[in-house]
PDB file of C-alpha atoms in Angstrom:
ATOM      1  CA  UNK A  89      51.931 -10.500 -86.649  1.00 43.00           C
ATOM      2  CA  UNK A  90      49.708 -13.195 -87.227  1.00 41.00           C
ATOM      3  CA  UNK A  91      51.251 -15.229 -84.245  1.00 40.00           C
ATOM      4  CA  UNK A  92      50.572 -12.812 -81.729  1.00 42.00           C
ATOM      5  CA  UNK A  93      47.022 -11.950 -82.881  1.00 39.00           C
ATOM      6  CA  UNK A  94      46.635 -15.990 -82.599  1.00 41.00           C
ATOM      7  CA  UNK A  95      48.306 -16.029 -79.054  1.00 38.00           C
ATOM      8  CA  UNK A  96      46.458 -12.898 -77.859  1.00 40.00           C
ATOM      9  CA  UNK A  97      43.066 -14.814 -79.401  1.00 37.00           C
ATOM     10  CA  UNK A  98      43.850 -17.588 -77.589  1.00 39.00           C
ATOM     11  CA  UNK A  99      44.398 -15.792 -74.053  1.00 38.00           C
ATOM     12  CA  UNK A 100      41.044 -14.182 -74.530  1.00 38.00           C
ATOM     13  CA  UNK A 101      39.442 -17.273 -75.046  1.00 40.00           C
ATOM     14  CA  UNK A 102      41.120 -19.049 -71.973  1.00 36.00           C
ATOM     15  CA  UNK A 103      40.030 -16.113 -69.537  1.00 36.00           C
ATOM     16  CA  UNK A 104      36.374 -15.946 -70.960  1.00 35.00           C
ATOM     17  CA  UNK A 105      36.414 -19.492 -70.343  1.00 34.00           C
ATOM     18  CA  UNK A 106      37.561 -18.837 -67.116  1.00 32.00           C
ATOM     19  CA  UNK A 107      35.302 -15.844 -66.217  1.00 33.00           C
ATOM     20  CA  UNK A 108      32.469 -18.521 -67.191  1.00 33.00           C
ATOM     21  CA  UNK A 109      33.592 -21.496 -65.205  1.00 34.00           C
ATOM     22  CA  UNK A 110      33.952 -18.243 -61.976  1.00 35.00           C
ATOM     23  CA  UNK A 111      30.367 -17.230 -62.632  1.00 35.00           C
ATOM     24  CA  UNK A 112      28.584 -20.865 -62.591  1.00 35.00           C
ATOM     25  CA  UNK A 113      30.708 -21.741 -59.330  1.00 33.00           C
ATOM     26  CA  UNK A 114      29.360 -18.854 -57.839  1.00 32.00           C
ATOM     27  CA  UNK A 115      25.917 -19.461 -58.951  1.00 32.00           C
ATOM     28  CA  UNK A 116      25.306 -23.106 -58.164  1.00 30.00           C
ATOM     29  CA  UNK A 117      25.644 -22.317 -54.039  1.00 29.00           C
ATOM     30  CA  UNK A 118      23.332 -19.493 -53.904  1.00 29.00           C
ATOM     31  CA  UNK A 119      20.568 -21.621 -55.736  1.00 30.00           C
ATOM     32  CA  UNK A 120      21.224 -24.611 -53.621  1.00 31.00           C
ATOM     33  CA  UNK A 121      21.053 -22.474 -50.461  1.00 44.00           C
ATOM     34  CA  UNK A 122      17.398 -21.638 -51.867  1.00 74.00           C
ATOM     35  CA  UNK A 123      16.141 -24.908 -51.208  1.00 88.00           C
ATOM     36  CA  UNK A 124      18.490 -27.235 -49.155  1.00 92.00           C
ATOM     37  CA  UNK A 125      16.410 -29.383 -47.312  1.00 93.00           C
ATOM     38  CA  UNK A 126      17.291 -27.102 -43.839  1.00 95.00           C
ATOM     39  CA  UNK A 127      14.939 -24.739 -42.640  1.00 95.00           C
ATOM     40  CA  UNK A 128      16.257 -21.383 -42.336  1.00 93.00           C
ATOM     41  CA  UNK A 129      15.336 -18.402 -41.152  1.00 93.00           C
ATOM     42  CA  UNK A 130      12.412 -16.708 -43.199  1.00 91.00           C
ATOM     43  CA  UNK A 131      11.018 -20.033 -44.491  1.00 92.00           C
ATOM     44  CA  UNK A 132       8.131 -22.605 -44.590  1.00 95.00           C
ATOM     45  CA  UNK A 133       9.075 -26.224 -44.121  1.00 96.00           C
ATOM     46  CA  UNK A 134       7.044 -29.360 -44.723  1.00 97.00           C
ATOM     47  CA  UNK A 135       9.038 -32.627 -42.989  1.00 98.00           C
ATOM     48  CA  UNK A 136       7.575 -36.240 -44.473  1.00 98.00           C
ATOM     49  CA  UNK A 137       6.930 -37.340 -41.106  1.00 97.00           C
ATOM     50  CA  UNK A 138       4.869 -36.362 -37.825  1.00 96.00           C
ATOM     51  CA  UNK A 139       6.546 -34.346 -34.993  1.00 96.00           C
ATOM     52  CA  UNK A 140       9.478 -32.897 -37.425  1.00 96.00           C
ATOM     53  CA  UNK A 141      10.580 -36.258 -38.576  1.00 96.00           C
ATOM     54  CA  UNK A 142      11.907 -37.462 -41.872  1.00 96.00           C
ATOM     55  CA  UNK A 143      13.028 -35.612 -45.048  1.00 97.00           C
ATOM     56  CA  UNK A 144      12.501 -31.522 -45.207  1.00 97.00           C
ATOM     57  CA  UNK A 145      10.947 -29.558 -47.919  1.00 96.00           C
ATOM     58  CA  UNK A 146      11.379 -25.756 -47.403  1.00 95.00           C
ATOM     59  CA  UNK A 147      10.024 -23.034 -49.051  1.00 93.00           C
ATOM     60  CA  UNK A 148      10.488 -19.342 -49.313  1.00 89.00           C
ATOM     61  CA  UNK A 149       7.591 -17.697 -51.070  1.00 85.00           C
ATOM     62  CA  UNK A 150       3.832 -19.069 -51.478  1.00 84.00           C
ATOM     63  CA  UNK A 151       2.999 -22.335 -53.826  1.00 86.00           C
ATOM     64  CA  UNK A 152      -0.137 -22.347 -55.818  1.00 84.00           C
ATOM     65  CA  UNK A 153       0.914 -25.961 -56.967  1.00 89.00           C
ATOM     66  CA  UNK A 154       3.812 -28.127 -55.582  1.00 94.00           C
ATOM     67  CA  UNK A 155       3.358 -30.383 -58.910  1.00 93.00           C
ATOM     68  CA  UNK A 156       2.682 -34.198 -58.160  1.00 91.00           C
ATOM     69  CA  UNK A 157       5.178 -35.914 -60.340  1.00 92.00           C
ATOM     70  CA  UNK A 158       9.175 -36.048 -60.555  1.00 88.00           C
ATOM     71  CA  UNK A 159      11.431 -34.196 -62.643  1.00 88.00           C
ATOM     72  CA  UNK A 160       8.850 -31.161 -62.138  1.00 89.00           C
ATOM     73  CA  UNK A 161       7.306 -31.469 -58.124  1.00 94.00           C
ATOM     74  CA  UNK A 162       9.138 -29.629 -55.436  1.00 94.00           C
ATOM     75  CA  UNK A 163      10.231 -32.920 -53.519  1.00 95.00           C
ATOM     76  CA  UNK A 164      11.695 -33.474 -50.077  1.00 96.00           C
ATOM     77  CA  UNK A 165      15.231 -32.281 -50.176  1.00 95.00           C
ATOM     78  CA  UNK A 166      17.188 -33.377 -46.952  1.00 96.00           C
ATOM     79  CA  UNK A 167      17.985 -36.921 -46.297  1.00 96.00           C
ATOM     80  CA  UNK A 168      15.575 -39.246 -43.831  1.00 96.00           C
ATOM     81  CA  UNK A 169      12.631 -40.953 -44.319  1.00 97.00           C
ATOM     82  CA  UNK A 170      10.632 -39.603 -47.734  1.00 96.00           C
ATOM     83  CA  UNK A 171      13.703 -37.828 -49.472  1.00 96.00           C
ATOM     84  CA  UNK A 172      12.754 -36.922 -53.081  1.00 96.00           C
ATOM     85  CA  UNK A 173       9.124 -38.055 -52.897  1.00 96.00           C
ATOM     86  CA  UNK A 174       6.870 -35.279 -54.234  1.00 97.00           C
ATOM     87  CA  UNK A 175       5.326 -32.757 -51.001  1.00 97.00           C
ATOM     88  CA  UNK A 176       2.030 -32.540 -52.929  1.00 96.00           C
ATOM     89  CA  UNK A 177      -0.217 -35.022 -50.465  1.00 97.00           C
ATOM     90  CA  UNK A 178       2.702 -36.328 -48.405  1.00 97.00           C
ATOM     91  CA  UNK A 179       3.832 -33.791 -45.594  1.00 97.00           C
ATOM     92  CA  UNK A 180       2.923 -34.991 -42.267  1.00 97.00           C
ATOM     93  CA  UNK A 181       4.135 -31.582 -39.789  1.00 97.00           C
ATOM     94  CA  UNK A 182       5.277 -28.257 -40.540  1.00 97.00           C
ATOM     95  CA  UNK A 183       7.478 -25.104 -38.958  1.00 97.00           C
ATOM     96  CA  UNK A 184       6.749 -21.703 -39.913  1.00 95.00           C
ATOM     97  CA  UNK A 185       9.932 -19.724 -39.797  1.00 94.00           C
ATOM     98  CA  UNK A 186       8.410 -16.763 -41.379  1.00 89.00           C
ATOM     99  CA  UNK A 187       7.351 -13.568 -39.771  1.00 86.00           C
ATOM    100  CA  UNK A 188       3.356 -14.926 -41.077  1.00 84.00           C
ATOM    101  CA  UNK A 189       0.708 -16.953 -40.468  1.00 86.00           C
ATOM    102  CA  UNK A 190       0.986 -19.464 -43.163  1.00 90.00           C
ATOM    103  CA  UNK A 191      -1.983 -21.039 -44.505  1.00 85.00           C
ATOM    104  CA  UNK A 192      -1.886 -24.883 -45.657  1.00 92.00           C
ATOM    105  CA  UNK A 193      -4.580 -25.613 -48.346  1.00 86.00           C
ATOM    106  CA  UNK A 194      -6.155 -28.927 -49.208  1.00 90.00           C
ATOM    107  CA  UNK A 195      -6.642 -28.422 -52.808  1.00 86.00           C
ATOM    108  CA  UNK A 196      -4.218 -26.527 -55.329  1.00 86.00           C
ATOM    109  CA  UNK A 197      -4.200 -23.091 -56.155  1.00 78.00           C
ATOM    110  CA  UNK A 198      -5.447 -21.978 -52.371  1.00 77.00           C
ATOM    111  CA  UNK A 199      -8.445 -24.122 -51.869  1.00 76.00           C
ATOM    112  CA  UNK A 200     -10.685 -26.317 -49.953  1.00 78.00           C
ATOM    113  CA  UNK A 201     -10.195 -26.929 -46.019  1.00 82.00           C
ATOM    114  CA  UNK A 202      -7.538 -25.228 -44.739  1.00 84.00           C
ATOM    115  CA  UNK A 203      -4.757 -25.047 -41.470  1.00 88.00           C
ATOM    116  CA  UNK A 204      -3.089 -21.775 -40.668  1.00 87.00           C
ATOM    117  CA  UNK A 205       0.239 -22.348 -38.490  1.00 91.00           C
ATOM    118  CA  UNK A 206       1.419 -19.180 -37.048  1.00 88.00           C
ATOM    119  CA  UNK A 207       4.812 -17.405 -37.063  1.00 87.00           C
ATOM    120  CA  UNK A 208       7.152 -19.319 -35.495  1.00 92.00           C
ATOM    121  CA  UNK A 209       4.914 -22.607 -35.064  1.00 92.00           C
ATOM    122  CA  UNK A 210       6.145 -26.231 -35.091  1.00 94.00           C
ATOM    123  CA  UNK A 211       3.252 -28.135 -35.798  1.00 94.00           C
ATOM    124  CA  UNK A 212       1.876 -31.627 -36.930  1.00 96.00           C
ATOM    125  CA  UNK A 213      -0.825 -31.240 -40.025  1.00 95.00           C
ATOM    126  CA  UNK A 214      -4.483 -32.080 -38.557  1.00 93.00           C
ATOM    127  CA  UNK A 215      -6.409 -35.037 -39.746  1.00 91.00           C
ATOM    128  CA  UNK A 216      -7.647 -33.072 -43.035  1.00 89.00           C
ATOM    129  CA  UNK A 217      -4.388 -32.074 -44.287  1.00 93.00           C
ATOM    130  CA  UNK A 218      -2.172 -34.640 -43.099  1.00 95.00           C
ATOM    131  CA  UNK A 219      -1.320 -36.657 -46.732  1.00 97.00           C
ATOM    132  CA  UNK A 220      -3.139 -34.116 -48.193  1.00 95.00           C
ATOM    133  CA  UNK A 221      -1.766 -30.683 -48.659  1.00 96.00           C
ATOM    134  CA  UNK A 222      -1.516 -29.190 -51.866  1.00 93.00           C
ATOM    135  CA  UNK A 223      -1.001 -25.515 -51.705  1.00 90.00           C
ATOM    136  CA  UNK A 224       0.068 -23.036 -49.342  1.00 91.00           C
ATOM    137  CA  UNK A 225       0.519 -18.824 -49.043  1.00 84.00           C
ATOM    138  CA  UNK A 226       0.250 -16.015 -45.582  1.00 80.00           C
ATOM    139  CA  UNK A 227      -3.167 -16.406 -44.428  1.00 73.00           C
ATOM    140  CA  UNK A 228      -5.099 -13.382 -46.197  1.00 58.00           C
ATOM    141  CA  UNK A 229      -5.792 -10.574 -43.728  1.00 51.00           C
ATOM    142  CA  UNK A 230      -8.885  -8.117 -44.598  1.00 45.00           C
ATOM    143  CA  UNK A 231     -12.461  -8.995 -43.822  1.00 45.00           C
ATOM    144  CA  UNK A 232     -14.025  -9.224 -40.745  1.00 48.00           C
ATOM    145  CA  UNK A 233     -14.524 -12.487 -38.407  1.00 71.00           C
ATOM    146  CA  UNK A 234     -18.082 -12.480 -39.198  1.00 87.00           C
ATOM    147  CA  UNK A 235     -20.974 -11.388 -39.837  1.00 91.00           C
ATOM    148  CA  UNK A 236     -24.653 -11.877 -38.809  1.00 90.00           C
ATOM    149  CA  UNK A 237     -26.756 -13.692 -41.231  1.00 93.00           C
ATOM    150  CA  UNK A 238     -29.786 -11.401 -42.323  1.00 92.00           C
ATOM    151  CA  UNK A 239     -32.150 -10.576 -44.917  1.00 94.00           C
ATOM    152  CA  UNK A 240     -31.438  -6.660 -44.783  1.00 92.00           C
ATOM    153  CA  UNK A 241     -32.012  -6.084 -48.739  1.00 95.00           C
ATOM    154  CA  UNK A 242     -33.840  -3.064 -49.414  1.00 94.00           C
ATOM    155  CA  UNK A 243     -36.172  -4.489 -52.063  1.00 95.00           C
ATOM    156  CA  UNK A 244     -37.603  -7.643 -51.158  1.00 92.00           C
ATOM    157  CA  UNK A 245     -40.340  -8.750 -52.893  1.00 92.00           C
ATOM    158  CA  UNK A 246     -39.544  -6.903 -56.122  1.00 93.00           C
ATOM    159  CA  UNK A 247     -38.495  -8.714 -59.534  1.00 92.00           C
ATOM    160  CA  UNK A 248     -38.590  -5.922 -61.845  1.00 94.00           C
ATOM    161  CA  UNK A 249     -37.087  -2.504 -62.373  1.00 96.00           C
ATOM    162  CA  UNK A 250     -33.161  -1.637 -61.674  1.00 96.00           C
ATOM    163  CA  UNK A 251     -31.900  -0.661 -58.089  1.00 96.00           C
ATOM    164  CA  UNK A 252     -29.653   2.467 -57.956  1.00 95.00           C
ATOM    165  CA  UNK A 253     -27.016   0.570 -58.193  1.00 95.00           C
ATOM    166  CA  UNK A 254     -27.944  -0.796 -61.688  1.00 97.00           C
ATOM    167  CA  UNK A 255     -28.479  -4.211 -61.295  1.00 97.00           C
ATOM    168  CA  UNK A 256     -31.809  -5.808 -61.831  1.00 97.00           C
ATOM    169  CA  UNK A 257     -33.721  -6.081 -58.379  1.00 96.00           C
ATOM    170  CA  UNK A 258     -34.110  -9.097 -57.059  1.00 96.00           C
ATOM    171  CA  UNK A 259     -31.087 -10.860 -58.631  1.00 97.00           C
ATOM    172  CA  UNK A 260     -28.215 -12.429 -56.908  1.00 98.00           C
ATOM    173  CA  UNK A 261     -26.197  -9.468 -58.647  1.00 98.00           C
ATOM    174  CA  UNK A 262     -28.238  -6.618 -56.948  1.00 97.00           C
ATOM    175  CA  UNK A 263     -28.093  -8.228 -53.397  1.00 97.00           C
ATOM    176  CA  UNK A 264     -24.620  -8.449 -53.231  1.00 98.00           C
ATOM    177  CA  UNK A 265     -24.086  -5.267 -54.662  1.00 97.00           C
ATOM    178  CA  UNK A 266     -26.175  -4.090 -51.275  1.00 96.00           C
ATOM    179  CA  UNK A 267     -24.063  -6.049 -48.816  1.00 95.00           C
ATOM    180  CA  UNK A 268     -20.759  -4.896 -49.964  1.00 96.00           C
ATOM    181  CA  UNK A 269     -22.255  -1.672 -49.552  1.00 95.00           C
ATOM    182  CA  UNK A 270     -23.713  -1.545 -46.646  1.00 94.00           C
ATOM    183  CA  UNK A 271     -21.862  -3.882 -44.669  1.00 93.00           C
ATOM    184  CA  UNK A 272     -18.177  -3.025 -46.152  1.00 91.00           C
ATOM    185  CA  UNK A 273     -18.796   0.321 -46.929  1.00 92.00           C
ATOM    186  CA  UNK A 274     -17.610   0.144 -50.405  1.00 94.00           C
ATOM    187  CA  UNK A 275     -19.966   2.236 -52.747  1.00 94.00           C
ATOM    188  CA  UNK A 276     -19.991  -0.464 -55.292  1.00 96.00           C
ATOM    189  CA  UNK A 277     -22.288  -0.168 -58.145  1.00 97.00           C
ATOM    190  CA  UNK A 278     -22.429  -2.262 -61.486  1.00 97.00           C
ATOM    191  CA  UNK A 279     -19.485   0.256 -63.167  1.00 97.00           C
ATOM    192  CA  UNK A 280     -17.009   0.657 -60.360  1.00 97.00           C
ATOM    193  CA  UNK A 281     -13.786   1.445 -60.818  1.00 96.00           C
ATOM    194  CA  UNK A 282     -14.144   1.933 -64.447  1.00 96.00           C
ATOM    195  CA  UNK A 283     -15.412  -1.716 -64.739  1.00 96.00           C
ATOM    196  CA  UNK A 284     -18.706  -3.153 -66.014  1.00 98.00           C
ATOM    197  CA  UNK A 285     -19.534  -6.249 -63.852  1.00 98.00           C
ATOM    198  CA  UNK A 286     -22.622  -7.618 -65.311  1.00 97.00           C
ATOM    199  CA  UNK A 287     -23.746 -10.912 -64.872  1.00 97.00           C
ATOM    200  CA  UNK A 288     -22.699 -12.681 -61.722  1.00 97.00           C
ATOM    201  CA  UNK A 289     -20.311 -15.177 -64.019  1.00 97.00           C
ATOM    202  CA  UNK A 290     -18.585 -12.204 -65.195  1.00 97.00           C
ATOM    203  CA  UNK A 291     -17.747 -11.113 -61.346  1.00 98.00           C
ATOM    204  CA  UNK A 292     -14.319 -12.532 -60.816  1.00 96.00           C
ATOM    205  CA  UNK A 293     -12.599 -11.239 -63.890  1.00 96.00           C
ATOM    206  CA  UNK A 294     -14.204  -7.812 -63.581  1.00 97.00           C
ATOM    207  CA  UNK A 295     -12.456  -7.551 -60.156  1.00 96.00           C
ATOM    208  CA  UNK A 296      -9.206  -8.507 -61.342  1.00 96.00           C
ATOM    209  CA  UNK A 297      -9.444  -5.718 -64.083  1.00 96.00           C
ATOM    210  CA  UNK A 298     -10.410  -3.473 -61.153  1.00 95.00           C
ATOM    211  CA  UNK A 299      -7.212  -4.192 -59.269  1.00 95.00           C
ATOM    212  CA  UNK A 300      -9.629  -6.299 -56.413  1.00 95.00           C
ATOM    213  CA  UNK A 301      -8.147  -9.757 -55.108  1.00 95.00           C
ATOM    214  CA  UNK A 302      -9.734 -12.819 -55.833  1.00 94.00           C
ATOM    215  CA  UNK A 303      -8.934 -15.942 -53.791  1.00 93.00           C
ATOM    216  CA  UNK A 304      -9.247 -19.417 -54.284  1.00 91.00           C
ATOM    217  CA  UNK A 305     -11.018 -19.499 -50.711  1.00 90.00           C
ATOM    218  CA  UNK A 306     -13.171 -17.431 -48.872  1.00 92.00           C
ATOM    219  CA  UNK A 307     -13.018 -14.853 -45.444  1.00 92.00           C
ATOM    220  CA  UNK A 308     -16.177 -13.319 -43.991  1.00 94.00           C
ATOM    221  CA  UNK A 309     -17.155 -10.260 -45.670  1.00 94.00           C
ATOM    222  CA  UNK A 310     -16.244 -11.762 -49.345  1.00 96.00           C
ATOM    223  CA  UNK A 311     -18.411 -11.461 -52.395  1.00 98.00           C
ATOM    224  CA  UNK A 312     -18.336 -15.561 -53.113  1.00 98.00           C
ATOM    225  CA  UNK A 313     -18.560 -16.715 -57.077  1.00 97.00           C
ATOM    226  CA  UNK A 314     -20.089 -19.068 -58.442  1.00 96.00           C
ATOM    227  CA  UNK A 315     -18.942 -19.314 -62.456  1.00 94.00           C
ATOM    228  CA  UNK A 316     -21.039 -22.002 -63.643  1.00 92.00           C
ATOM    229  CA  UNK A 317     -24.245 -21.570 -65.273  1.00 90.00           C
ATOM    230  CA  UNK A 318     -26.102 -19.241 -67.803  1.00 92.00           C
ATOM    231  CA  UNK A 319     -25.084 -16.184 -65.221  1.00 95.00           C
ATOM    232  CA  UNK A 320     -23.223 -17.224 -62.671  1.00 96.00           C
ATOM    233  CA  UNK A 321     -24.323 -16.759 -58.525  1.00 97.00           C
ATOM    234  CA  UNK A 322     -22.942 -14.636 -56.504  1.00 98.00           C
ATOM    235  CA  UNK A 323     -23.592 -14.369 -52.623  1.00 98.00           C
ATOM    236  CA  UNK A 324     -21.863 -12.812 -49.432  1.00 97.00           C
ATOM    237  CA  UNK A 325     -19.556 -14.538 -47.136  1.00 96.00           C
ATOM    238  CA  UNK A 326     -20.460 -13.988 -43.376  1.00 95.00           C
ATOM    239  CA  UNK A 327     -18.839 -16.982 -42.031  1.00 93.00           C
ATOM    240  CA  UNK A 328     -15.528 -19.622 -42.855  1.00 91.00           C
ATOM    241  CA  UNK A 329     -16.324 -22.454 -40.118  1.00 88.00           C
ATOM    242  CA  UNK A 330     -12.888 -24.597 -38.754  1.00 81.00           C
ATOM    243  CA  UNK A 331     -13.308 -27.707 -41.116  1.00 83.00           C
ATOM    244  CA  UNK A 332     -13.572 -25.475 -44.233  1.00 83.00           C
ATOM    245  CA  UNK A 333     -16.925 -24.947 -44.800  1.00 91.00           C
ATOM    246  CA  UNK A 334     -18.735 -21.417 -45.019  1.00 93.00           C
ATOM    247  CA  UNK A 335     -21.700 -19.638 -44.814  1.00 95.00           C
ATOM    248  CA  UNK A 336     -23.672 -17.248 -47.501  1.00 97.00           C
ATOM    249  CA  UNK A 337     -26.189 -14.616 -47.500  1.00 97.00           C
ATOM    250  CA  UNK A 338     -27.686 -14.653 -50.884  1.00 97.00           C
ATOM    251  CA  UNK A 339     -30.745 -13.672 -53.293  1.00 97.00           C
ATOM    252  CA  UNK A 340     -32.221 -15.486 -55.810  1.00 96.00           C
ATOM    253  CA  UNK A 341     -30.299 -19.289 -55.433  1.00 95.00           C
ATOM    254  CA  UNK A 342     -33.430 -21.272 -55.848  1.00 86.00           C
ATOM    255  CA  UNK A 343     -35.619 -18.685 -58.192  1.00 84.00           C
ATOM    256  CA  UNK A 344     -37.999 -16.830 -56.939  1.00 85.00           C
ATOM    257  CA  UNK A 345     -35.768 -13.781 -56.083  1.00 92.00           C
ATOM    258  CA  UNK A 346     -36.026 -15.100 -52.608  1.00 95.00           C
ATOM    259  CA  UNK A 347     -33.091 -14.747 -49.795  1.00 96.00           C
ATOM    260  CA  UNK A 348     -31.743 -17.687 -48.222  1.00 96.00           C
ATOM    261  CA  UNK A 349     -28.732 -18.146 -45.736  1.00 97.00           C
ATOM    262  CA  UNK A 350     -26.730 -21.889 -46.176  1.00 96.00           C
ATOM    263  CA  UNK A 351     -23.597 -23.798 -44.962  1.00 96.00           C
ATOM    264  CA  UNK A 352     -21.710 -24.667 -48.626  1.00 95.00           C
ATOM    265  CA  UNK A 353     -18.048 -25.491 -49.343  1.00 93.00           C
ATOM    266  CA  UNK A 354     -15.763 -24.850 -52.028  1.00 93.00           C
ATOM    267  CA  UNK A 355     -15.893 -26.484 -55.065  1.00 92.00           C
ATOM    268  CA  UNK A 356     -17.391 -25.965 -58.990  1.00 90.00           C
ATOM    269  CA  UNK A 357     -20.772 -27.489 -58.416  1.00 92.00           C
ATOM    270  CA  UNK A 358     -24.338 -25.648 -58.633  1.00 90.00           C
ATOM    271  CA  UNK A 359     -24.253 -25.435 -54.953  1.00 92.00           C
ATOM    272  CA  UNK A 360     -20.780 -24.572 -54.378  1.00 94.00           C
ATOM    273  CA  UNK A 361     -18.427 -21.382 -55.085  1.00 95.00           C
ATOM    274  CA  UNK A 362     -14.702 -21.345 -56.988  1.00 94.00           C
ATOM    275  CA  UNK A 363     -13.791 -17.716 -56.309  1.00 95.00           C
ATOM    276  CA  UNK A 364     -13.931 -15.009 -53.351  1.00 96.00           C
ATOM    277  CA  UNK A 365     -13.476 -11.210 -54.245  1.00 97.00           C
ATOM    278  CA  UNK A 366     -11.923  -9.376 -51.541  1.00 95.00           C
ATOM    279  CA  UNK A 367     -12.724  -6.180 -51.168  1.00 95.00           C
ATOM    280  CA  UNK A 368     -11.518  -5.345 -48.033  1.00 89.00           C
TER     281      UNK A 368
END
């Protein structure tokens, strides 16, 4: 009796063994076909040299961060010029075989100066972002592809009181409030969707609890963030110019609950903005 429990133990053993030895040959294909170093169908490719030269580096979702050292950076994967160097800051042309328009960003996490490459595109990376891409996702749609730059707020000159929207008048707060509603329609208002913005600072996290996007770079018609400071700055978007730079409508940047209209970039400086709501 005990012999053939031992043999029957022992066959069970050799075909888990072998069921396990089946699964991780099966496995190890479909998670090199992931990333091979050839650009399929459906992906984003970065090659290490100009005009489609060198090692390839493709990629089939959006990367907030490609790392920037080895055993953790997504490298170069195919042989040629630049295989397993780290794509963070060293991809010199791209080919977007997705069905998007994919957008390469300077900086990580989608930010600074930017190059979209449509669907389909073989192209080498312009002066900016050649040696220095560091991010990439599908150029966000939404927003419009301007608009005009005007003091339009319906209580200039006043400092005190709250607007119907409840934010104090004259604040950045209350003059953004105003363009999102009257130039995106949205009937925002210092509790919307449930939410209590508050100070300017408090902006970007209050639209993620609302279910509202918030990019690391801006589009026209974005409610721009500035998280620095006693309160934060907010201001509207109503132009992204070609080298990366944009311009804001705004209330309130230099005191005196004045408007001004400027050319800034992104960044976490006084003068600069980290985060873009997106509310259409």
């Amino acid at each position: 009796m005990s012999t053939r429990v031992g043999r029957a133990l022992r066959a069970i053993g050799v075909s888990v063994a072998i069921a396990v030895v089946g699964v991780g040959a099966a496995a190890a294909p479909a998670q090199a076909a992931s990333r091979d170093g050839v650009c399929d169908s459906g992906e984003f490719c970065y090659y290490y040299n100009s005009d489609f030269a060198g090692s390839v580096s493709d990629h089939g979702s959006s990367l907030a961060d490609y790392g920037a050292t080895q055993p953790t950076c997504y490298e170069f994967k195919s042989a040629g010029n630049g295989q397993g160097v780290c794509v963070k800051n060293n991809a010199a042309s791209a080919w977007n075989r997705t069905g998007s328009t994919i957008r390469v960003y300077y900086n990580s996490d989608f930010g600074g100066a930017t190059q979209d490459i449509a669907s389909g595109a073989k192209v080498n990376l312009n002066a900016t972002l050649k040696n220095n891409n560091a991010s990439h996702q599908p150029a966000p749609t939404g927003g419009g592809g301007s608009y005009p730059a005007k003091d339009d707020y319906p209580y200039r000159g006043q400092t005190t009181g709250v607007d119907p929207w409840n934010f104090y008048k004259g604040q950045c707060t209350s003059f953004a409030a105003w363009a999102v509603r009257s130039r995106l329609d949205v009937a925002f208002h210092n509790y919307y969707d449930g939410v209590h913005w508050g100070n300017a600072n408090n902006w970007a996290n209050a639209a993620r609890s609302a279910g509202i996007p918030v990019y690391g770079s801006p589009k026209a018609g974005d409610v721009a963030v500035r998280l620095g400071g006693t309160f934060g700055h907010v201001a509207f978007v109503t132009r992204v110019n070609s080298n990366g730079t944009f311009e804001v409508d705004e209330y309130n940047y230099n005191g005196g609950s004045a408007y001004s209209h400027r050319t800034v970039s992104v960044g976490t400086a006084n003068s600069q903005f980290s985060q873009f709501i997106r509310f259409k």
